[in-house]
Coordinates of C-alpha atoms and ligand atoms in Angstrom, one line a residue:
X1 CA -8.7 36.8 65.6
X2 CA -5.7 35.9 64.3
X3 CA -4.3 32.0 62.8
X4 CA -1.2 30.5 61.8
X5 CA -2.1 27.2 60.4
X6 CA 0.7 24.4 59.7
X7 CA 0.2 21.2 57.7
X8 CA 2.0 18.0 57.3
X9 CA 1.4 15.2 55.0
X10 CA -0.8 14.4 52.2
X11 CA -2.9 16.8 50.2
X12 CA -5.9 15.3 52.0
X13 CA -4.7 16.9 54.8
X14 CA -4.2 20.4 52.3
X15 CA -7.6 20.2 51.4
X16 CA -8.6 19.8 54.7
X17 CA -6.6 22.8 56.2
X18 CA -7.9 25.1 53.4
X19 CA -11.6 24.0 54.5
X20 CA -10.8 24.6 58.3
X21 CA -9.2 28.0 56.9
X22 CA -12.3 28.9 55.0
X23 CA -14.0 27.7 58.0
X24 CA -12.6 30.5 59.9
X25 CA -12.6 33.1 57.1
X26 CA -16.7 32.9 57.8
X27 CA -15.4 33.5 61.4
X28 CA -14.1 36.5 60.9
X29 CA -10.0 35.4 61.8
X30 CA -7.2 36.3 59.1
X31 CA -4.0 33.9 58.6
X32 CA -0.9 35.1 59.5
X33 CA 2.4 33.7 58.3
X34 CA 4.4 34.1 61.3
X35 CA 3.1 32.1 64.7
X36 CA 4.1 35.1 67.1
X37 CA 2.0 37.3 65.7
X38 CA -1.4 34.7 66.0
X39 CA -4.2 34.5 68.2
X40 CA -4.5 30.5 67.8
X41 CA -2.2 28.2 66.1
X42 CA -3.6 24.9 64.6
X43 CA -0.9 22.2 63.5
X44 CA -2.5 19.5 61.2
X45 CA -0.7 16.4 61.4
X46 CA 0.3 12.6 59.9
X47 CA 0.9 9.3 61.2
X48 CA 1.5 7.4 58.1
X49 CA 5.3 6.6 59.3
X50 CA 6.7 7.2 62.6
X51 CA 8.9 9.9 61.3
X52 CA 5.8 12.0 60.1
X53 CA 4.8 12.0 63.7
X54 CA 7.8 12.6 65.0
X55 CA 8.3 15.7 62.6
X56 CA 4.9 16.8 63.7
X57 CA 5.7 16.5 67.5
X58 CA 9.1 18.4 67.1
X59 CA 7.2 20.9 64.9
X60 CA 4.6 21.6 67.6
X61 CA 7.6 21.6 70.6
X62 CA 8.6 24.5 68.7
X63 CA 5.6 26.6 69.6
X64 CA 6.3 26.6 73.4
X65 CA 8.1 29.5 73.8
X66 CA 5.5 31.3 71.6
X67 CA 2.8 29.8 74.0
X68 CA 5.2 31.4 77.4
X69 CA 5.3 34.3 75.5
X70 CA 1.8 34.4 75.2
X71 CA -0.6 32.4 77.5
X72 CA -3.6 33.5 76.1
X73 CA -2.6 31.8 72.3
X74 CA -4.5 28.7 71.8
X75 CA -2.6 25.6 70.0
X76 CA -4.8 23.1 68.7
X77 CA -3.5 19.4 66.8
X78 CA -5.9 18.4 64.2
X79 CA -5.2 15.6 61.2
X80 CA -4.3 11.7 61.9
X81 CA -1.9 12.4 64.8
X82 CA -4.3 13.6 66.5
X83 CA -7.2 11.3 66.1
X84 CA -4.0 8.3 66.4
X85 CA -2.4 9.7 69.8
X86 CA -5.3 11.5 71.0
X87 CA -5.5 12.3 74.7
X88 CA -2.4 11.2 75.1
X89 CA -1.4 14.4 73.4
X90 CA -2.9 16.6 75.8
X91 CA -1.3 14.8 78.9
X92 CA 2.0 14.8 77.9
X93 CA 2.1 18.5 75.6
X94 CA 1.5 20.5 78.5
X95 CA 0.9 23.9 76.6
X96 CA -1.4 22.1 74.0
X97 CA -5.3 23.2 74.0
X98 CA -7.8 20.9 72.2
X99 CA -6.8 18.1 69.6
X100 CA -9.5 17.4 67.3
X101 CA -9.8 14.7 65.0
X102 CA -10.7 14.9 60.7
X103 CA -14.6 14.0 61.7
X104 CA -14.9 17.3 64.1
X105 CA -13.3 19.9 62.8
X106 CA -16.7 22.0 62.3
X107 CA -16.1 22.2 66.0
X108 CA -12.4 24.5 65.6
X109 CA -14.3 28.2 65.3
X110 CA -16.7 27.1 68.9
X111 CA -13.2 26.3 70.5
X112 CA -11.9 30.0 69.6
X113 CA -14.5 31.3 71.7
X114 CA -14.0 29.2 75.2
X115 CA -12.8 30.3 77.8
X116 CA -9.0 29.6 78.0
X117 CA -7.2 27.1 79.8
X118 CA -10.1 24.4 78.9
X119 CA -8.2 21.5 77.6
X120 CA -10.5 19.3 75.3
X121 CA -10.0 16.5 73.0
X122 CA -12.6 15.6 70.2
X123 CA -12.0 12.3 68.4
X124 CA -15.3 10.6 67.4
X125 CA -15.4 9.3 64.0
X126 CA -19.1 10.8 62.8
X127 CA -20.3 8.5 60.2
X128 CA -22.5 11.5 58.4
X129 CA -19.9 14.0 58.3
X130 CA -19.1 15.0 55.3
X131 CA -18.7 19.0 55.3
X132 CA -21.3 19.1 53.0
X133 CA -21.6 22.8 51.9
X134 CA -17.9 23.5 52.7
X135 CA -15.7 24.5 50.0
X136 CA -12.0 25.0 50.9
X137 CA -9.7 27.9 49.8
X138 CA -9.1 27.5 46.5
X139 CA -5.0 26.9 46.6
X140 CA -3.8 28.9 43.8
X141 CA -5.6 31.2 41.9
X142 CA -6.4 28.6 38.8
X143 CA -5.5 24.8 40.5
X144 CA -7.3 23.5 43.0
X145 CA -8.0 20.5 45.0
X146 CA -10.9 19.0 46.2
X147 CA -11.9 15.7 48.2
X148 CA -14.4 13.2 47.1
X149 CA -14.0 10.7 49.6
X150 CA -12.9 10.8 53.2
X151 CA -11.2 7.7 54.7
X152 CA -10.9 3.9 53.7
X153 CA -12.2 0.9 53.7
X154 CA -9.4 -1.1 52.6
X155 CA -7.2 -2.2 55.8
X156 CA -4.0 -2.8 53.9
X157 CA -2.0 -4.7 56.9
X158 CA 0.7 -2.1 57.3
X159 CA -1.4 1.0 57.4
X160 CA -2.5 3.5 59.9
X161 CA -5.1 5.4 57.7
X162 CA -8.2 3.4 58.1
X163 CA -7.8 3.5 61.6
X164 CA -7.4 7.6 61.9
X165 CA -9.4 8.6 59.1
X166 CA -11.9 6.0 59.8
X167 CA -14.2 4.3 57.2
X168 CA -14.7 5.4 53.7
X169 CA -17.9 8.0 52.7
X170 CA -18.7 9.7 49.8
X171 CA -19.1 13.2 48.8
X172 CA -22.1 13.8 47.6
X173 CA -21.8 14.3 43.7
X174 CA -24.3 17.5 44.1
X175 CA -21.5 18.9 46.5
X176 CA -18.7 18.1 44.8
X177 CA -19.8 20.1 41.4
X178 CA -20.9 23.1 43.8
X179 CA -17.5 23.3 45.2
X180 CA -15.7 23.0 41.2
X181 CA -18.5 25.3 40.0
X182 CA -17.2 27.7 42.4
X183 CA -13.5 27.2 41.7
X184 CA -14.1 27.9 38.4
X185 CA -15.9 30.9 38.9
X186 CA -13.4 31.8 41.0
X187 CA -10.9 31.3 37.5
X188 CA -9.9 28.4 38.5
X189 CA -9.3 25.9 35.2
X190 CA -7.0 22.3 36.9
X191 CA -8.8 20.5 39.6
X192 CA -6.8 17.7 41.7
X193 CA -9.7 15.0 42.9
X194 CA -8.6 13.9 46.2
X195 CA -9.3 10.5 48.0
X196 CA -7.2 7.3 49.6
X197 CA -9.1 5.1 47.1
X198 CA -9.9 7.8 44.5
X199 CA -11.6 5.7 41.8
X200 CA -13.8 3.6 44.3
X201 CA -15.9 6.7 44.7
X202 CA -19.9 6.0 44.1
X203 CA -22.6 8.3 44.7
X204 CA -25.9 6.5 43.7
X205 CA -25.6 5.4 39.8
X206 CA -22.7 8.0 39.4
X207 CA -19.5 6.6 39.4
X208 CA -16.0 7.7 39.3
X209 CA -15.8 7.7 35.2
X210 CA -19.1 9.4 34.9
X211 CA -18.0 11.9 37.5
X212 CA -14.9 12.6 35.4
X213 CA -16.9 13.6 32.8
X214 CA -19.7 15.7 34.8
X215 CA -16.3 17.5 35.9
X216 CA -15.2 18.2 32.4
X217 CA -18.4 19.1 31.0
X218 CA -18.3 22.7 33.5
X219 CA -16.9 25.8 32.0
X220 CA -14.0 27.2 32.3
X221 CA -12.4 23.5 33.7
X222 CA -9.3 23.0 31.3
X223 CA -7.5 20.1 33.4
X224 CA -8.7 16.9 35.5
X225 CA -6.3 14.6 37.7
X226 CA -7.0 13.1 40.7
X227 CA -4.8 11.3 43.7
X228 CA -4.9 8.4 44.8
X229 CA -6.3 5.3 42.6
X230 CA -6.3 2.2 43.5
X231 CA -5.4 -0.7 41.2
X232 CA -8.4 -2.9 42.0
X233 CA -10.9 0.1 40.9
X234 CA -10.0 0.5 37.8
X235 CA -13.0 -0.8 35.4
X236 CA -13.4 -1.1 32.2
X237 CA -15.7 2.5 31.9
X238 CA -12.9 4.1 33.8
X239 CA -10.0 2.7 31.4
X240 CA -12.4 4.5 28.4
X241 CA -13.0 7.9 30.5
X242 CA -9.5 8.0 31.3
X243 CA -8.0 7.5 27.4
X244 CA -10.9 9.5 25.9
X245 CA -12.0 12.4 27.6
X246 CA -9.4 14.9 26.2
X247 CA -9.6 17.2 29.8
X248 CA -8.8 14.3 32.3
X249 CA -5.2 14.6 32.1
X250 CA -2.4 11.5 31.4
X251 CA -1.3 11.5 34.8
X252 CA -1.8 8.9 37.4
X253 CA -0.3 8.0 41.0
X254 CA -1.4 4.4 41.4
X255 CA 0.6 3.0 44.5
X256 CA 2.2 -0.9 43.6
X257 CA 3.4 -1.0 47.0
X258 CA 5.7 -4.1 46.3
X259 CA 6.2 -6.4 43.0
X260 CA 5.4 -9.6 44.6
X261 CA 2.4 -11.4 44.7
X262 CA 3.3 -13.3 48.0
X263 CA 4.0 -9.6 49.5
X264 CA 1.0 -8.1 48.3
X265 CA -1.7 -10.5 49.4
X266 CA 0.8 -10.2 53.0
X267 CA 0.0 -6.5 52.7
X268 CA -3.8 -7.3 51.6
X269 CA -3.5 -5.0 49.3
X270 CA -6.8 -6.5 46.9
X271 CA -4.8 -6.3 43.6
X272 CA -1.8 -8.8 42.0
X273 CA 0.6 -7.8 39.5
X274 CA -1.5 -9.0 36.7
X275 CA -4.2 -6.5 37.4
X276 CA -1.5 -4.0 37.8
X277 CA 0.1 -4.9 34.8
X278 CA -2.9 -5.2 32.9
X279 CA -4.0 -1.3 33.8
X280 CA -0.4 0.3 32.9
X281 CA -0.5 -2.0 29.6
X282 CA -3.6 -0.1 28.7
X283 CA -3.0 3.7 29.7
X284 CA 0.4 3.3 28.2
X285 CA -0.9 1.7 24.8
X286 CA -3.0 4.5 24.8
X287 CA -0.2 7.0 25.3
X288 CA 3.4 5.7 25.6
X289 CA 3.7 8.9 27.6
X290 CA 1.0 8.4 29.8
X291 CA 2.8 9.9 33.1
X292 CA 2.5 7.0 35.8
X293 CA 3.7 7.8 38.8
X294 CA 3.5 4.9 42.5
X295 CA 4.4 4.2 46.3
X296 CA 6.7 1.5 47.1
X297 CA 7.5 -0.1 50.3
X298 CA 10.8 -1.7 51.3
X299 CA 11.7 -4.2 53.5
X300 CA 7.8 -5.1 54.3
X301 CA 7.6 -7.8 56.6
X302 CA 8.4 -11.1 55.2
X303 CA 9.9 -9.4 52.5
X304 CA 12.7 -12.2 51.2
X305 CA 15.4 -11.2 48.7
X306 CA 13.8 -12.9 46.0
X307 CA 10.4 -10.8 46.6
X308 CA 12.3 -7.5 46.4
X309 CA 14.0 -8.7 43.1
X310 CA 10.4 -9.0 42.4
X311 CA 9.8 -5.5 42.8
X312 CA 12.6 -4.5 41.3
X313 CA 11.7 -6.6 38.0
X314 CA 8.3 -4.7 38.0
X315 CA 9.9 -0.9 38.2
X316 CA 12.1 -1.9 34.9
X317 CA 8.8 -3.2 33.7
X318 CA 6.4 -0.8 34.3
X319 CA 9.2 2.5 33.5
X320 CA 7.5 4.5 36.3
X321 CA 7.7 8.4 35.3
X322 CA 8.9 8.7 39.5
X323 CA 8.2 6.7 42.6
X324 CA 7.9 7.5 46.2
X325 CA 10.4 5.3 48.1
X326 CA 9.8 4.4 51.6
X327 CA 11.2 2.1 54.2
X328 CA 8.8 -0.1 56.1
X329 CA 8.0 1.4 59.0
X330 CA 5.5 -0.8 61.2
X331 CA 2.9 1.2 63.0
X332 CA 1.2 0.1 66.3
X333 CA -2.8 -0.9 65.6
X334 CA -2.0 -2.6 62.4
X335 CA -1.9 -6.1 61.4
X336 CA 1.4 -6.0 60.2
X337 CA 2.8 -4.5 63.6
X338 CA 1.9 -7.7 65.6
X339 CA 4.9 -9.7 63.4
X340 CA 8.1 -9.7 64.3
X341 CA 10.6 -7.9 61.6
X342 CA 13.7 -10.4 60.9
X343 CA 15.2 -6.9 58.6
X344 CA 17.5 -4.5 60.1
X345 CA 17.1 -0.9 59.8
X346 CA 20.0 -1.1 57.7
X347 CA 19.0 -4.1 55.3
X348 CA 15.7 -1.9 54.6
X349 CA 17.7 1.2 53.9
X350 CA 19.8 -0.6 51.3
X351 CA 16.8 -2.1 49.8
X352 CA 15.5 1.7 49.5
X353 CA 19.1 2.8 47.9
X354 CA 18.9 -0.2 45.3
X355 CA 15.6 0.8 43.9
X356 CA 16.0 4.5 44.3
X357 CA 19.1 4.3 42.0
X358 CA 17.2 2.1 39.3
X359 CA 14.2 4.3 39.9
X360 CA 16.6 7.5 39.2
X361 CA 17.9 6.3 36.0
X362 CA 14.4 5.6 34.7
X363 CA 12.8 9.0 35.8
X364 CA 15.8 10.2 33.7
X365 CA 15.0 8.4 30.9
X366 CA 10.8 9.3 31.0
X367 CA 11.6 12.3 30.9
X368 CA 14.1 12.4 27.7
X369 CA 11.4 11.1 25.9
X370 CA 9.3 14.6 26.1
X371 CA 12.1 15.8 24.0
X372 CA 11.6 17.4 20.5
X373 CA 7.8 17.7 21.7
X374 CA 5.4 20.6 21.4
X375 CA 3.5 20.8 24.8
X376 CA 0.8 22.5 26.2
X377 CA 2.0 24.1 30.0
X378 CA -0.2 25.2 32.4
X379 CA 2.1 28.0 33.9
X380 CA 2.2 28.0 37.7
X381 CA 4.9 30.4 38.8
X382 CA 8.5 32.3 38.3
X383 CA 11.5 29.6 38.2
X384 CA 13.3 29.2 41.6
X385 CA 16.7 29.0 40.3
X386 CA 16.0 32.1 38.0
X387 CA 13.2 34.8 38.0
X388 CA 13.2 35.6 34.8
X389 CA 12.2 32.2 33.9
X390 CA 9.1 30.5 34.7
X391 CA 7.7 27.3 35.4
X392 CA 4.6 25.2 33.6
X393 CA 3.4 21.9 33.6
X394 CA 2.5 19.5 30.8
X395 CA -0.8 17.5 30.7
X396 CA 1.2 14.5 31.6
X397 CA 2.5 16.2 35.0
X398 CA 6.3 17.1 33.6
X399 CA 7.7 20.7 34.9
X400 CA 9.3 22.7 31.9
X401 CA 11.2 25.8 32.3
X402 CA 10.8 28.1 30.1
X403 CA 11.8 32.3 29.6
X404 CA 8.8 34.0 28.8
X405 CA 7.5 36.7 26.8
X406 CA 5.4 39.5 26.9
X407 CA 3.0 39.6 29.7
X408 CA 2.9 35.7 30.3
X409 CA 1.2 34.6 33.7
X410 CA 0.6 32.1 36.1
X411 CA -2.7 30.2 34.8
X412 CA -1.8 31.3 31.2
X413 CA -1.9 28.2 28.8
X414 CA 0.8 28.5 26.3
X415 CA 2.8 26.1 23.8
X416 CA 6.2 25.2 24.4
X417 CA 8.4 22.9 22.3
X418 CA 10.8 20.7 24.4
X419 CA 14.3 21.4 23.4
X420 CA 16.4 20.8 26.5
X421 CA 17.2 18.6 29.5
X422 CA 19.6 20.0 32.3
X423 CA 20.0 17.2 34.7
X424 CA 16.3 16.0 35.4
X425 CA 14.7 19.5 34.2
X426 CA 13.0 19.6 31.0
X427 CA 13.5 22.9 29.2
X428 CA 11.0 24.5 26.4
X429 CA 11.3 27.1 23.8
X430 CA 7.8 29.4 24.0
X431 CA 6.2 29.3 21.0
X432 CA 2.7 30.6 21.8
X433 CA 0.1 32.0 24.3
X434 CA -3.2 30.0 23.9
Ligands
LIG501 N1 5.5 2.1 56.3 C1 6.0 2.7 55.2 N2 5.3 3.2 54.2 C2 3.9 3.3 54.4 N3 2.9 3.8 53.7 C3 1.8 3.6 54.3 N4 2.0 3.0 55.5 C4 3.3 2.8 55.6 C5 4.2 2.2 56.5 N5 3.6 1.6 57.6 C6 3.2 4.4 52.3 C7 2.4 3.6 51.2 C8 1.3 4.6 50.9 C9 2.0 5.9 51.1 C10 1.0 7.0 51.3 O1 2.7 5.7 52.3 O2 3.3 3.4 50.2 O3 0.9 4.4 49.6
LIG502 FE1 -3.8 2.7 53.5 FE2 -4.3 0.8 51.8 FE3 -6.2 2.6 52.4 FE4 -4.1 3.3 50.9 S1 -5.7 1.8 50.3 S2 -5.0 4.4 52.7 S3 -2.5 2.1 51.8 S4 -5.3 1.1 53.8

């Protein structure tokens, strides 16, 4: 049995393709990298703009032909597309098999084995499932991710999540150090923690810090970060953990959404700009280079002039290290969908070019400030531009190109001092393998 597996969106939805793939390693299939050549192909899928689906749905029309070619390939849509369009998928994809939503996909290896033209969807959410005794692929041979929590509980007004991922659960801490104990087995040393509200993970007394440091404390784990936070999690323990545990790296994504407080309680987003401000203020007193990283929305409903100034106020404040930009894009099933948008398309583009230029200049700026510096990289691969550089990353998340020496690696830790920018790219001077 052979699988070609495709996956859009988040890395929740990586981590989640690398379990279904180890899923059907125990099965006995091997991926293949070209869809003609595949017994099943499984898509896995976003909703979190219109767009995202959109790709998704052109990505999948692309497999018909394959399909004529072969009517005996399964196709199967899995991820929040699925669970948000559902049936609906199967009535109007002809050539699709099964879609299957994030809660059943223990359920993809039984569908390999019935009987074809049997067109099934499987959407439940399933309130106990948490693939407890899964462990996904590990990614690259030393950086891995791996999911703590599945879903949210947080209902932001303009978001689809909660509603296709369902509420929020809890990996049980006991599972989540089997799965790192194996990566790092494996040689694994960087682990990405993965979930919508990161940092509102709780497992009995353990908590997100404390988890942090149960991480740290296993062998062979050189580097912690974790994706995403959010801003009202972010206790006082937490703060501590995250400034003084030298292996949880100085990198954080911590979406701001918008820089107004009228526009975030709108959003019910559970956090205001002084609670925002008040987190940065502390990871950045810290480490002035603390990497922080955010989502932004433009052109929200409601969103007056004044409250994207707001926002715009806030990005010079906070000196984000980058930010992903979107335009509002209202999605049916949320609050936010029922009010009418008084913005054109157009007004919420130019909001998006106004702070992607100021955003530009700053990310510009963060990164001058690495130079002169002697930084530990964790080297991931060759240089795209050139192969006989390579490519590392600092604690705090910045890429350095660099020209190696001797019989340097990907996974190798080594020292480089920052002596070069070429447009956005910091560039390093080896000085020595750790
Ligand atoms: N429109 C635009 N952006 C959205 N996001 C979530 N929902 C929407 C939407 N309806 C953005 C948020 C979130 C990121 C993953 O996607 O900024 O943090
Ligand atoms: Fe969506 Fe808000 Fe949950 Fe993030 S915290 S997934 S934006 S509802």
């Amino acid at each position: 049995m052979r699988y070609h597996l495709a996956t859009y969106g988040c890395q929740m939805n990586e981590y989640d393709s690398a379990m279904i793939a180890q899923m059907l390693a125990r099965f006995g299939a091997v991926s293949v990298s070209s869809p003609e050549n595949a017994d099943v192909i499984i898509v896995n899928t976003c909703s979190v703009r219109e767009k995202a689906e959109e790709t998704a749905i052109a990505r999948i029309f692309q497999f018909k032909p394959v399909k004529q070619a072969n009517p005996d390939l399964k196709i199967i849509i899995v991820g929040c597309m699925a669970k948000n369009r559902g049936e609906e998928l199967l009535k109007k994809i002809k050539f699709v098999d099964f879609i299957v939503g994030p809660d059943q996909y223990r359920k993809i290896p039984e569908l390999l084995e019935l009987p074809k033209r049997k067109r099934l969807a499987f959407l439940d959410f399933d309130l106990e499932e948490n693939y407890v005794g899964e462990s996904a692929k590990i990614l690259t041979p030393f950086s891995t991710h791996i999911t703590i929590q599945r879903g949210c509980n947080k209902r932001c007004s303009y978001c689809i999540v909660p509603y296709v991922r369902g509420p929020e659960k809890y990996r049980l801490s006991s599972d989540i150090l089997r799965e790192v104990n194996e990566a790092a087995a494996q040689g694994v040393s960087e682990i990405m923690l993965l979930g919508q509200t990161v940092n509102a993970y709780r497992d009995g007394n353990e908590t997100f810090a404390s988890l942090l440091n149960r991480v740290s404390e296993i062998e062979g784990i050189k580097r912690i970060r974790f994706t995403s936070p959010h801003p009202r999690h972010y206790t006082q323990e937490l703060l501590e953990v995250l400034t003084q545990n030298p292996k949880v790296c100085h990198h954080a994504h911590i979406p701001l959404q918008s820089g107004s407080n009228a526009i975030l309680k709108k959003m019910r987003r559970q956090h205001d700009m002084e609670t925002y401000y008040g987190i940065i203020d502390y990871l950045r007193s810290a480490d002035p280079l603390y990497h922080i990283s955010t989502d932004i929305i433009c052109g929200f409903v409601g969103e007056s002039e004044k409250d994207f100034e707001e926002t715009l106020e806030a990005v010079e404040r906070v000196q984000f290290d980058t930010a992903f930009m979107f335009v509002y894009s209202p999605r049916r099933g949320t609050e936010s969908f029922k009010e009418t948008e008084i913005l054109t398309e157009d007004e919420k583009k130019e909001r998006h070019t106004r702070l992607t230029e100021i955003q530009n200049a700053i990310t510009l700026k963060r990164n001058k400030l690495m130079l002169g510096r002697t930084e530990t990289l964790l080297v991931e691969r060759l240089s795209s531009r050139d192969s006989s550089e390579m490519m590392g990353k600092t604690d705090n998340f910045k890429k350095v190109i660099f020209k190696p020496e001797g019989n340097v690696k990907p996974g190798d830790y080594v020292k480089c001092k920052i002596d070069d920018i070429r447009g956005w790219t910091l560039r390093g001077t080896l000085e020595t393998n750790e």
